[in-house]
PDB file of C-alpha atoms and ligand atoms in Angstrom:
ATOM      1  CA  MET A   6      56.400 123.442 -66.709  1.00  0.00           C
ATOM      2  CA  THR A   7      55.257 121.153 -63.880  1.00  0.00           C
ATOM      3  CA  ALA A   8      57.694 120.156 -61.140  1.00  0.00           C
ATOM      4  CA  PRO A   9      59.316 116.766 -61.831  1.00  0.00           C
ATOM      5  CA  PHE A  10      58.533 113.681 -59.790  1.00  0.00           C
ATOM      6  CA  ARG A  11      55.073 114.858 -58.683  1.00  0.00           C
ATOM      7  CA  LEU A  12      52.054 112.577 -58.330  1.00  0.00           C
ATOM      8  CA  ASP A  13      49.338 115.177 -57.731  1.00  0.00           C
ATOM      9  CA  ALA A  14      45.809 113.788 -58.165  1.00  0.00           C
ATOM     10  CA  LYS A  15      47.194 110.252 -58.615  1.00  0.00           C
ATOM     11  CA  THR A  16      46.084 107.236 -56.605  1.00  0.00           C
ATOM     12  CA  ALA A  17      48.587 104.583 -55.560  1.00  0.00           C
ATOM     13  CA  LEU A  18      48.414 101.227 -53.813  1.00  0.00           C
ATOM     14  CA  VAL A  19      51.499  99.890 -52.022  1.00  0.00           C
ATOM     15  CA  THR A  20      51.530  96.292 -50.751  1.00  0.00           C
ATOM     16  CA  GLY A  21      53.542  95.702 -47.595  1.00  0.00           C
ATOM     17  CA  GLY A  22      53.181  99.446 -47.112  1.00  0.00           C
ATOM     18  CA  ALA A  23      53.422  99.430 -43.323  1.00  0.00           C
ATOM     19  CA  SER A  24      57.157  98.708 -42.961  1.00  0.00           C
ATOM     20  CA  GLY A  25      60.590  99.227 -44.493  1.00  0.00           C
ATOM     21  CA  ILE A  26      60.740  99.936 -48.235  1.00  0.00           C
ATOM     22  CA  GLY A  27      56.930  99.938 -48.514  1.00  0.00           C
ATOM     23  CA  GLU A  28      56.546 102.461 -45.710  1.00  0.00           C
ATOM     24  CA  ALA A  29      59.200 104.732 -47.240  1.00  0.00           C
ATOM     25  CA  THR A  30      57.399 104.442 -50.591  1.00  0.00           C
ATOM     26  CA  CYS A  31      54.058 105.432 -49.031  1.00  0.00           C
ATOM     27  CA  ARG A  32      55.758 108.452 -47.447  1.00  0.00           C
ATOM     28  CA  ALA A  33      57.498 109.499 -50.682  1.00  0.00           C
ATOM     29  CA  PHE A  34      54.324 109.113 -52.770  1.00  0.00           C
ATOM     30  CA  ALA A  35      52.184 111.038 -50.263  1.00  0.00           C
ATOM     31  CA  ALA A  36      54.786 113.833 -50.145  1.00  0.00           C
ATOM     32  CA  ALA A  37      54.625 113.960 -53.949  1.00  0.00           C
ATOM     33  CA  GLY A  38      50.858 114.527 -53.792  1.00  0.00           C
ATOM     34  CA  ALA A  39      49.427 111.030 -54.280  1.00  0.00           C
ATOM     35  CA  SER A  40      46.556 109.444 -52.355  1.00  0.00           C
ATOM     36  CA  VAL A  41      48.061 106.217 -51.075  1.00  0.00           C
ATOM     37  CA  ALA A  42      46.304 102.992 -50.099  1.00  0.00           C
ATOM     38  CA  ILE A  43      48.509 101.158 -47.599  1.00  0.00           C
ATOM     39  CA  VAL A  44      48.008  97.389 -47.954  1.00  0.00           C
ATOM     40  CA  ASP A  45      49.394  95.221 -45.162  1.00  0.00           C
ATOM     41  CA  VAL A  46      48.570  92.341 -42.846  1.00  0.00           C
ATOM     42  CA  ASN A  47      49.905  94.454 -39.972  1.00  0.00           C
ATOM     43  CA  ARG A  48      46.862  96.646 -39.288  1.00  0.00           C
ATOM     44  CA  PRO A  49      48.235  98.627 -36.282  1.00  0.00           C
ATOM     45  CA  ALA A  50      51.395  99.650 -38.187  1.00  0.00           C
ATOM     46  CA  ALA A  51      49.397 100.514 -41.316  1.00  0.00           C
ATOM     47  CA  GLU A  52      46.938 102.613 -39.313  1.00  0.00           C
ATOM     48  CA  ALA A  53      49.734 104.443 -37.478  1.00  0.00           C
ATOM     49  CA  LEU A  54      51.333 105.357 -40.823  1.00  0.00           C
ATOM     50  CA  CYS A  55      47.972 106.332 -42.294  1.00  0.00           C
ATOM     51  CA  ARG A  56      47.430 108.882 -39.511  1.00  0.00           C
ATOM     52  CA  GLU A  57      50.665 110.607 -40.605  1.00  0.00           C
ATOM     53  CA  LEU A  58      49.929 110.739 -44.328  1.00  0.00           C
ATOM     54  CA  PRO A  59      47.178 113.054 -45.568  1.00  0.00           C
ATOM     55  CA  GLY A  60      44.889 111.434 -48.116  1.00  0.00           C
ATOM     56  CA  SER A  61      46.031 107.911 -47.302  1.00  0.00           C
ATOM     57  CA  SER A  62      43.894 104.895 -46.425  1.00  0.00           C
ATOM     58  CA  VAL A  63      44.425 101.380 -45.059  1.00  0.00           C
ATOM     59  CA  LEU A  64      43.479  98.078 -46.656  1.00  0.00           C
ATOM     60  CA  THR A  65      44.157  95.166 -44.332  1.00  0.00           C
ATOM     61  CA  PHE A  66      44.399  91.970 -46.319  1.00  0.00           C
ATOM     62  CA  ASP A  67      46.792  89.156 -47.091  1.00  0.00           C
ATOM     63  CA  ILE A  68      47.950  89.366 -50.718  1.00  0.00           C
ATOM     64  CA  THR A  69      47.871  85.550 -50.958  1.00  0.00           C
ATOM     65  CA  GLU A  70      44.098  85.370 -50.301  1.00  0.00           C
ATOM     66  CA  GLU A  71      42.431  85.619 -53.702  1.00  0.00           C
ATOM     67  CA  ALA A  72      38.949  86.456 -52.400  1.00  0.00           C
ATOM     68  CA  ALA A  73      40.297  89.274 -50.208  1.00  0.00           C
ATOM     69  CA  VAL A  74      42.442  90.729 -53.001  1.00  0.00           C
ATOM     70  CA  CYS A  75      39.538  90.552 -55.449  1.00  0.00           C
ATOM     71  CA  GLN A  76      37.119  92.202 -53.023  1.00  0.00           C
ATOM     72  CA  ALA A  77      39.519  95.009 -52.059  1.00  0.00           C
ATOM     73  CA  LEU A  78      40.197  95.922 -55.676  1.00  0.00           C
ATOM     74  CA  ALA A  79      36.630  95.438 -56.930  1.00  0.00           C
ATOM     75  CA  THR A  80      35.419  98.242 -54.658  1.00  0.00           C
ATOM     76  CA  ARG A  81      37.960 100.780 -55.971  1.00  0.00           C
ATOM     77  CA  GLN A  82      36.924 103.416 -58.492  1.00  0.00           C
ATOM     78  CA  SER A  83      40.384 104.021 -59.946  1.00  0.00           C
ATOM     79  CA  LEU A  84      44.074 103.299 -59.559  1.00  0.00           C
ATOM     80  CA  ASP A  85      47.060 104.939 -61.246  1.00  0.00           C
ATOM     81  CA  ILE A  86      50.012 103.230 -59.563  1.00  0.00           C
ATOM     82  CA  LEU A  87      50.615  99.798 -58.054  1.00  0.00           C
ATOM     83  CA  VAL A  88      53.767  99.049 -56.083  1.00  0.00           C
ATOM     84  CA  ASN A  89      54.071  95.296 -55.511  1.00  0.00           C
ATOM     85  CA  ASN A  90      56.400  95.408 -52.544  1.00  0.00           C
ATOM     86  CA  ALA A  91      55.193  92.892 -49.925  1.00  0.00           C
ATOM     87  CA  GLY A  92      57.652  90.037 -49.628  1.00  0.00           C
ATOM     88  CA  ILE A  93      59.309  87.648 -47.194  1.00  0.00           C
ATOM     89  CA  GLY A  94      62.745  86.018 -46.981  1.00  0.00           C
ATOM     90  CA  LEU A  95      64.206  82.620 -46.151  1.00  0.00           C
ATOM     91  CA  VAL A  96      67.769  81.509 -45.428  1.00  0.00           C
ATOM     92  CA  GLY A  97      69.001  78.131 -46.644  1.00  0.00           C
ATOM     93  CA  ASN A  98      70.662  76.245 -49.482  1.00  0.00           C
ATOM     94  CA  VAL A  99      68.655  73.681 -51.463  1.00  0.00           C
ATOM     95  CA  GLU A 100      69.300  70.857 -48.976  1.00  0.00           C
ATOM     96  CA  GLU A 101      68.264  72.982 -46.008  1.00  0.00           C
ATOM     97  CA  THR A 102      65.061  74.228 -47.648  1.00  0.00           C
ATOM     98  CA  GLU A 103      61.851  72.466 -46.596  1.00  0.00           C
ATOM     99  CA  LEU A 104      59.092  72.124 -49.175  1.00  0.00           C
ATOM    100  CA  GLY A 105      56.610  73.964 -46.954  1.00  0.00           C
ATOM    101  CA  ASP A 106      58.943  76.965 -46.609  1.00  0.00           C
ATOM    102  CA  PHE A 107      59.682  76.976 -50.345  1.00  0.00           C
ATOM    103  CA  GLN A 108      55.938  76.977 -51.073  1.00  0.00           C
ATOM    104  CA  ARG A 109      55.275  79.709 -48.486  1.00  0.00           C
ATOM    105  CA  LEU A 110      57.869  81.952 -50.123  1.00  0.00           C
ATOM    106  CA  PHE A 111      56.339  81.392 -53.563  1.00  0.00           C
ATOM    107  CA  ARG A 112      52.864  82.039 -52.171  1.00  0.00           C
ATOM    108  CA  VAL A 113      53.781  85.481 -50.866  1.00  0.00           C
ATOM    109  CA  ASN A 114      56.515  86.696 -53.233  1.00  0.00           C
ATOM    110  CA  VAL A 115      55.113  85.288 -56.488  1.00  0.00           C
ATOM    111  CA  GLU A 116      51.441  84.279 -56.129  1.00  0.00           C
ATOM    112  CA  GLY A 117      50.657  87.371 -54.046  1.00  0.00           C
ATOM    113  CA  MET A 118      52.203  89.628 -56.686  1.00  0.00           C
ATOM    114  CA  PHE A 119      50.287  87.752 -59.394  1.00  0.00           C
ATOM    115  CA  LEU A 120      46.941  88.118 -57.597  1.00  0.00           C
ATOM    116  CA  VAL A 121      47.265  91.822 -56.793  1.00  0.00           C
ATOM    117  CA  THR A 122      48.430  92.534 -60.345  1.00  0.00           C
ATOM    118  CA  LYS A 123      45.608  90.477 -61.865  1.00  0.00           C
ATOM    119  CA  TYR A 124      42.837  92.244 -59.951  1.00  0.00           C
ATOM    120  CA  ALA A 125      44.402  95.724 -60.236  1.00  0.00           C
ATOM    121  CA  LEU A 126      45.035  95.413 -63.964  1.00  0.00           C
ATOM    122  CA  PRO A 127      41.645  96.619 -65.300  1.00  0.00           C
ATOM    123  CA  LEU A 128      41.964  99.794 -63.188  1.00  0.00           C
ATOM    124  CA  LEU A 129      45.557 100.336 -64.286  1.00  0.00           C
ATOM    125  CA  VAL A 130      44.732  99.829 -67.957  1.00  0.00           C
ATOM    126  CA  ALA A 131      41.845 102.315 -67.620  1.00  0.00           C
ATOM    127  CA  SER A 132      44.173 104.941 -66.130  1.00  0.00           C
ATOM    128  CA  HIS A 133      47.151 104.138 -68.384  1.00  0.00           C
ATOM    129  CA  GLY A 134      48.914 103.378 -65.124  1.00  0.00           C
ATOM    130  CA  SER A 135      52.210 102.057 -63.824  1.00  0.00           C
ATOM    131  CA  ILE A 136      53.377  99.021 -61.871  1.00  0.00           C
ATOM    132  CA  VAL A 137      56.606  98.898 -59.888  1.00  0.00           C
ATOM    133  CA  ASN A 138      57.582  95.432 -58.687  1.00  0.00           C
ATOM    134  CA  ILE A 139      60.128  95.149 -55.892  1.00  0.00           C
ATOM    135  CA  GLY A 140      62.500  92.357 -56.841  1.00  0.00           C
ATOM    136  CA  SER A 141      66.023  91.948 -55.500  1.00  0.00           C
ATOM    137  CA  VAL A 142      69.594  91.428 -56.637  1.00  0.00           C
ATOM    138  CA  ALA A 143      68.735  87.846 -55.595  1.00  0.00           C
ATOM    139  CA  GLY A 144      66.664  87.608 -58.770  1.00  0.00           C
ATOM    140  CA  LEU A 145      69.697  88.455 -60.906  1.00  0.00           C
ATOM    141  CA  VAL A 146      72.682  86.746 -59.286  1.00  0.00           C
ATOM    142  CA  GLY A 147      73.126  83.806 -56.945  1.00  0.00           C
ATOM    143  CA  VAL A 148      73.184  84.771 -53.275  1.00  0.00           C
ATOM    144  CA  LYS A 149      74.630  82.201 -50.887  1.00  0.00           C
ATOM    145  CA  LYS A 150      72.055  80.299 -48.793  1.00  0.00           C
ATOM    146  CA  ARG A 151      69.069  81.995 -50.426  1.00  0.00           C
ATOM    147  CA  PHE A 152      67.829  79.150 -52.677  1.00  0.00           C
ATOM    148  CA  ALA A 153      64.089  79.794 -52.340  1.00  0.00           C
ATOM    149  CA  TYR A 154      64.402  83.573 -52.104  1.00  0.00           C
ATOM    150  CA  CYS A 155      66.512  83.756 -55.287  1.00  0.00           C
ATOM    151  CA  ALA A 156      63.955  81.579 -57.085  1.00  0.00           C
ATOM    152  CA  THR A 157      61.034  83.828 -56.117  1.00  0.00           C
ATOM    153  CA  LYS A 158      62.839  87.037 -57.048  1.00  0.00           C
ATOM    154  CA  GLY A 159      63.862  85.543 -60.402  1.00  0.00           C
ATOM    155  CA  ALA A 160      60.134  85.014 -60.975  1.00  0.00           C
ATOM    156  CA  VAL A 161      59.461  88.668 -60.111  1.00  0.00           C
ATOM    157  CA  VAL A 162      61.911  89.759 -62.823  1.00  0.00           C
ATOM    158  CA  ALA A 163      60.286  87.375 -65.306  1.00  0.00           C
ATOM    159  CA  MET A 164      56.732  88.514 -64.453  1.00  0.00           C
ATOM    160  CA  THR A 165      57.781  92.135 -64.952  1.00  0.00           C
ATOM    161  CA  ARG A 166      59.210  91.535 -68.407  1.00  0.00           C
ATOM    162  CA  GLN A 167      56.300  89.320 -69.459  1.00  0.00           C
ATOM    163  CA  LEU A 168      53.667  91.889 -68.427  1.00  0.00           C
ATOM    164  CA  SER A 169      55.451  94.646 -70.328  1.00  0.00           C
ATOM    165  CA  VAL A 170      55.287  92.505 -73.467  1.00  0.00           C
ATOM    166  CA  ASP A 171      51.529  91.799 -73.152  1.00  0.00           C
ATOM    167  CA  TYR A 172      50.583  95.441 -72.344  1.00  0.00           C
ATOM    168  CA  PRO A 173      53.226  97.569 -74.076  1.00  0.00           C
ATOM    169  CA  THR A 174      51.042 100.624 -74.688  1.00  0.00           C
ATOM    170  CA  GLN A 175      48.426 100.249 -71.935  1.00  0.00           C
ATOM    171  CA  ILE A 176      50.548 100.243 -68.766  1.00  0.00           C
ATOM    172  CA  ARG A 177      54.193 100.559 -67.764  1.00  0.00           C
ATOM    173  CA  VAL A 178      55.748  97.787 -65.663  1.00  0.00           C
ATOM    174  CA  ASN A 179      59.200  97.960 -64.111  1.00  0.00           C
ATOM    175  CA  CYS A 180      61.175  96.081 -61.497  1.00  0.00           C
ATOM    176  CA  ILE A 181      63.521  97.506 -58.881  1.00  0.00           C
ATOM    177  CA  CYS A 182      66.258  95.152 -57.654  1.00  0.00           C
ATOM    178  CA  PRO A 183      67.746  96.460 -54.402  1.00  0.00           C
ATOM    179  CA  GLY A 184      70.854  95.179 -52.680  1.00  0.00           C
ATOM    180  CA  THR A 185      70.623  94.860 -48.893  1.00  0.00           C
ATOM    181  CA  VAL A 186      68.462  97.628 -47.444  1.00  0.00           C
ATOM    182  CA  ASP A 187      68.317  98.661 -43.799  1.00  0.00           C
ATOM    183  CA  THR A 188      64.756  97.619 -42.864  1.00  0.00           C
ATOM    184  CA  PRO A 189      63.042  95.463 -40.201  1.00  0.00           C
ATOM    185  CA  PHE A 190      63.384  92.600 -42.745  1.00  0.00           C
ATOM    186  CA  VAL A 191      67.174  92.655 -42.191  1.00  0.00           C
ATOM    187  CA  GLU A 192      66.845  93.178 -38.432  1.00  0.00           C
ATOM    188  CA  GLY A 193      64.498  90.160 -38.306  1.00  0.00           C
ATOM    189  CA  TYR A 194      67.093  88.093 -40.165  1.00  0.00           C
ATOM    190  CA  LEU A 195      69.866  89.115 -37.737  1.00  0.00           C
ATOM    191  CA  GLU A 196      67.655  88.362 -34.737  1.00  0.00           C
ATOM    192  CA  LYS A 197      66.584  84.946 -36.068  1.00  0.00           C
ATOM    193  CA  TYR A 198      69.862  83.596 -37.450  1.00  0.00           C
ATOM    194  CA  HIS A 199      72.670  85.579 -35.783  1.00  0.00           C
ATOM    195  CA  ARG A 200      71.407  86.765 -32.408  1.00  0.00           C
ATOM    196  CA  ASN A 201      74.835  86.506 -30.735  1.00  0.00           C
ATOM    197  CA  GLU A 202      76.943  87.889 -33.557  1.00  0.00           C
ATOM    198  CA  LYS A 203      74.846  90.703 -34.988  1.00  0.00           C
ATOM    199  CA  ASP A 204      77.699  93.226 -35.292  1.00  0.00           C
ATOM    200  CA  ARG A 205      79.941  90.809 -37.202  1.00  0.00           C
ATOM    201  CA  VAL A 206      77.162  89.799 -39.595  1.00  0.00           C
ATOM    202  CA  ARG A 207      75.993  93.402 -40.010  1.00  0.00           C
ATOM    203  CA  ALA A 208      79.557  94.273 -41.109  1.00  0.00           C
ATOM    204  CA  GLU A 209      79.431  91.392 -43.617  1.00  0.00           C
ATOM    205  CA  LEU A 210      76.104  92.642 -44.940  1.00  0.00           C
ATOM    206  CA  ASN A 211      77.604  96.120 -45.415  1.00  0.00           C
ATOM    207  CA  GLN A 212      80.480  94.628 -47.404  1.00  0.00           C
ATOM    208  CA  ARG A 213      78.155  92.852 -49.858  1.00  0.00           C
ATOM    209  CA  GLN A 214      77.660  96.288 -51.371  1.00  0.00           C
ATOM    210  CA  PRO A 215      81.036  97.466 -52.760  1.00  0.00           C
ATOM    211  CA  ILE A 216      80.003 100.965 -51.679  1.00  0.00           C
ATOM    212  CA  GLY A 217      80.381  99.649 -48.099  1.00  0.00           C
ATOM    213  CA  ARG A 218      76.971 100.194 -46.553  1.00  0.00           C
ATOM    214  CA  LEU A 219      73.339  99.089 -46.668  1.00  0.00           C
ATOM    215  CA  GLY A 220      70.827 100.939 -48.791  1.00  0.00           C
ATOM    216  CA  LYS A 221      68.301 103.229 -47.130  1.00  0.00           C
ATOM    217  CA  PRO A 222      64.560 102.637 -47.605  1.00  0.00           C
ATOM    218  CA  ASP A 223      64.221 106.246 -48.852  1.00  0.00           C
ATOM    219  CA  GLU A 224      66.689 105.566 -51.650  1.00  0.00           C
ATOM    220  CA  ILE A 225      64.548 102.701 -52.966  1.00  0.00           C
ATOM    221  CA  ALA A 226      61.356 104.725 -52.455  1.00  0.00           C
ATOM    222  CA  ASN A 227      62.709 107.627 -54.505  1.00  0.00           C
ATOM    223  CA  LEU A 228      63.471 105.291 -57.420  1.00  0.00           C
ATOM    224  CA  ALA A 229      59.936 103.873 -57.158  1.00  0.00           C
ATOM    225  CA  LEU A 230      58.643 107.458 -57.175  1.00  0.00           C
ATOM    226  CA  TYR A 231      60.635 108.371 -60.282  1.00  0.00           C
ATOM    227  CA  LEU A 232      59.459 105.234 -62.117  1.00  0.00           C
ATOM    228  CA  SER A 233      55.848 106.102 -61.272  1.00  0.00           C
ATOM    229  CA  THR A 234      55.972 109.670 -62.634  1.00  0.00           C
ATOM    230  CA  LYS A 235      55.585 111.172 -66.085  1.00  0.00           C
ATOM    231  CA  ALA A 236      59.368 111.673 -66.188  1.00  0.00           C
ATOM    232  CA  ALA A 237      59.739 107.900 -66.658  1.00  0.00           C
ATOM    233  CA  GLU A 238      57.180 107.559 -69.477  1.00  0.00           C
ATOM    234  CA  PHE A 239      59.680 105.845 -71.804  1.00  0.00           C
ATOM    235  CA  ILE A 240      60.654 103.216 -69.229  1.00  0.00           C
ATOM    236  CA  THR A 241      58.811  99.903 -69.297  1.00  0.00           C
ATOM    237  CA  GLY A 242      59.929  96.288 -68.978  1.00  0.00           C
ATOM    238  CA  SER A 243      63.082  97.510 -67.240  1.00  0.00           C
ATOM    239  CA  VAL A 244      64.863  95.783 -64.396  1.00  0.00           C
ATOM    240  CA  ILE A 245      66.811  98.383 -62.469  1.00  0.00           C
ATOM    241  CA  THR A 246      69.430  97.600 -59.832  1.00  0.00           C
ATOM    242  CA  ILE A 247      70.005  99.871 -56.852  1.00  0.00           C
ATOM    243  CA  ASP A 248      72.641  97.948 -54.961  1.00  0.00           C
ATOM    244  CA  GLY A 249      75.758  99.973 -54.155  1.00  0.00           C
ATOM    245  CA  GLY A 250      77.597  98.209 -56.972  1.00  0.00           C
ATOM    246  CA  TRP A 251      76.853  94.604 -55.881  1.00  0.00           C
ATOM    247  CA  THR A 252      75.884  93.259 -59.321  1.00  0.00           C
ATOM    248  CA  ALA A 253      78.537  95.233 -61.201  1.00  0.00           C
ATOM    249  CA  ALA A 254      81.202  92.908 -59.823  1.00  0.00           C
TER     250      ALA A 254
HETATM  251  N1  NAD B 317      65.470  94.741 -46.997  1.00  0.00           N
HETATM  252  C1  NAD B 317      66.233  94.248 -47.959  1.00  0.00           C
HETATM  253  O1  NAD B 317      67.453  94.078 -47.804  1.00  0.00           O
HETATM  254  C2  NAD B 317      65.635  93.942 -49.301  1.00  0.00           C
HETATM  255  C3  NAD B 317      66.510  93.806 -50.389  1.00  0.00           C
HETATM  256  C4  NAD B 317      65.995  93.517 -51.646  1.00  0.00           C
HETATM  257  C5  NAD B 317      64.632  93.372 -51.799  1.00  0.00           C
HETATM  258  N2  NAD B 317      63.814  93.489 -50.732  1.00  0.00           N
HETATM  259  C6  NAD B 317      62.385  93.305 -50.968  1.00  0.00           C
HETATM  260  O2  NAD B 317      61.700  94.497 -50.628  1.00  0.00           O
HETATM  261  C7  NAD B 317      60.383  94.178 -50.189  1.00  0.00           C
HETATM  262  C8  NAD B 317      60.122  94.855 -48.867  1.00  0.00           C
HETATM  263  O3  NAD B 317      61.118  94.443 -47.954  1.00  0.00           O
HETATM  264  P1  NAD B 317      61.366  95.184 -46.556  1.00  0.00           P
HETATM  265  O4  NAD B 317      62.785  94.961 -46.234  1.00  0.00           O
HETATM  266  O5  NAD B 317      60.826  96.559 -46.577  1.00  0.00           O
HETATM  267  O6  NAD B 317      60.453  94.216 -45.630  1.00  0.00           O
HETATM  268  P2  NAD B 317      59.669  94.451 -44.247  1.00  0.00           P
HETATM  269  O7  NAD B 317      59.617  93.101 -43.611  1.00  0.00           O
HETATM  270  O8  NAD B 317      60.237  95.602 -43.498  1.00  0.00           O
HETATM  271  O9  NAD B 317      58.198  94.858 -44.754  1.00  0.00           O
HETATM  272  C9  NAD B 317      57.396  93.970 -45.483  1.00  0.00           C
HETATM  273  C10 NAD B 317      55.929  94.307 -45.200  1.00  0.00           C
HETATM  274  O10 NAD B 317      55.129  93.410 -45.980  1.00  0.00           O
HETATM  275  C11 NAD B 317      54.056  92.959 -45.175  1.00  0.00           C
HETATM  276  N3  NAD B 317      53.603  91.662 -45.682  1.00  0.00           N
HETATM  277  C12 NAD B 317      54.307  90.492 -45.648  1.00  0.00           C
HETATM  278  N4  NAD B 317      53.569  89.499 -46.166  1.00  0.00           N
HETATM  279  C13 NAD B 317      52.378  90.044 -46.531  1.00  0.00           C
HETATM  280  C14 NAD B 317      51.201  89.525 -47.129  1.00  0.00           C
HETATM  281  N5  NAD B 317      51.103  88.215 -47.416  1.00  0.00           N
HETATM  282  N6  NAD B 317      50.165  90.364 -47.389  1.00  0.00           N
HETATM  283  C15 NAD B 317      50.252  91.674 -47.068  1.00  0.00           C
HETATM  284  N7  NAD B 317      51.348  92.236 -46.497  1.00  0.00           N
HETATM  285  C16 NAD B 317      52.397  91.426 -46.225  1.00  0.00           C
HETATM  286  C17 NAD B 317      54.627  92.866 -43.768  1.00  0.00           C
HETATM  287  O11 NAD B 317      53.616  92.894 -42.786  1.00  0.00           O
HETATM  288  C18 NAD B 317      55.536  94.107 -43.739  1.00  0.00           C
HETATM  289  O12 NAD B 317      54.838  95.245 -43.259  1.00  0.00           O
HETATM  290  C19 NAD B 317      60.290  92.645 -50.168  1.00  0.00           C
HETATM  291  O13 NAD B 317      59.677  92.204 -51.350  1.00  0.00           O
HETATM  292  C20 NAD B 317      61.740  92.213 -50.121  1.00  0.00           C
HETATM  293  O14 NAD B 317      61.944  90.930 -50.666  1.00  0.00           O
HETATM  294  C21 NAD B 317      64.279  93.774 -49.479  1.00  0.00           C
END
């Protein structure tokens, strides 16, 4: 019997792989034996991670640039696993949300995921591969002052389910919906919106999860790893929360 949760001889591509949940996913996949392509706009961070992970490589491109996405994927020989993780946030209710910011969020969180999926699909179909989309609890329930973000993550859930219906036997497609996870994404939010009250807001963020703390990037990465292995062969079209109980309430 082979060890569970191994990815030996598999190739994976992780968007937004240089930071936070993406970085933890690259580390988990490499430790499980996969060759990982780290896709990010942040070349120095991606290259620093690449030096630590045997068999990994860096692809520096913006997932919203169709020509760059197409070119990067056209030159690949094979791909077994795609993790669509790159994403950005925005704080604001509908009245506070500017059209340009709304469009920017859709460009990265929705169009970017569409483009990478579109150009990776032939390789994934050929390998009978797997896609893991990183959504959010914000795609399942309303989160205060996250109008645009909730809308984009709702689209991620919908794209996941739709893909699983069009390709039920060719690929597996699943969506992970984390609660708040302790990454630079959250630190950036605290710095931008709550510079003088970080401790108070951090405590509030902890309390959003009934379990009383933020998630750890490794915890999300390990779920992405499981979903990408043979152990999860019966799972497709699923939307899986990992949120310390947030959406159970
Ligand atoms: N941190 C959280 O609390 C949390 C909760 C739920 C879901 N998520 C989702 O998880 C994903 C990762 O979040 P994180 O907290 O690890 O973020 P992060 O900011 O730490 O990392 C995101 C990475 O994506 C890269 N990136 C951004 N836009 C890109 C683009 N257009 N092309 C290529 N790379 C790009 C960034 O350079 C960065 O390295 C996002 O989709 C986010 O919405 C995060």
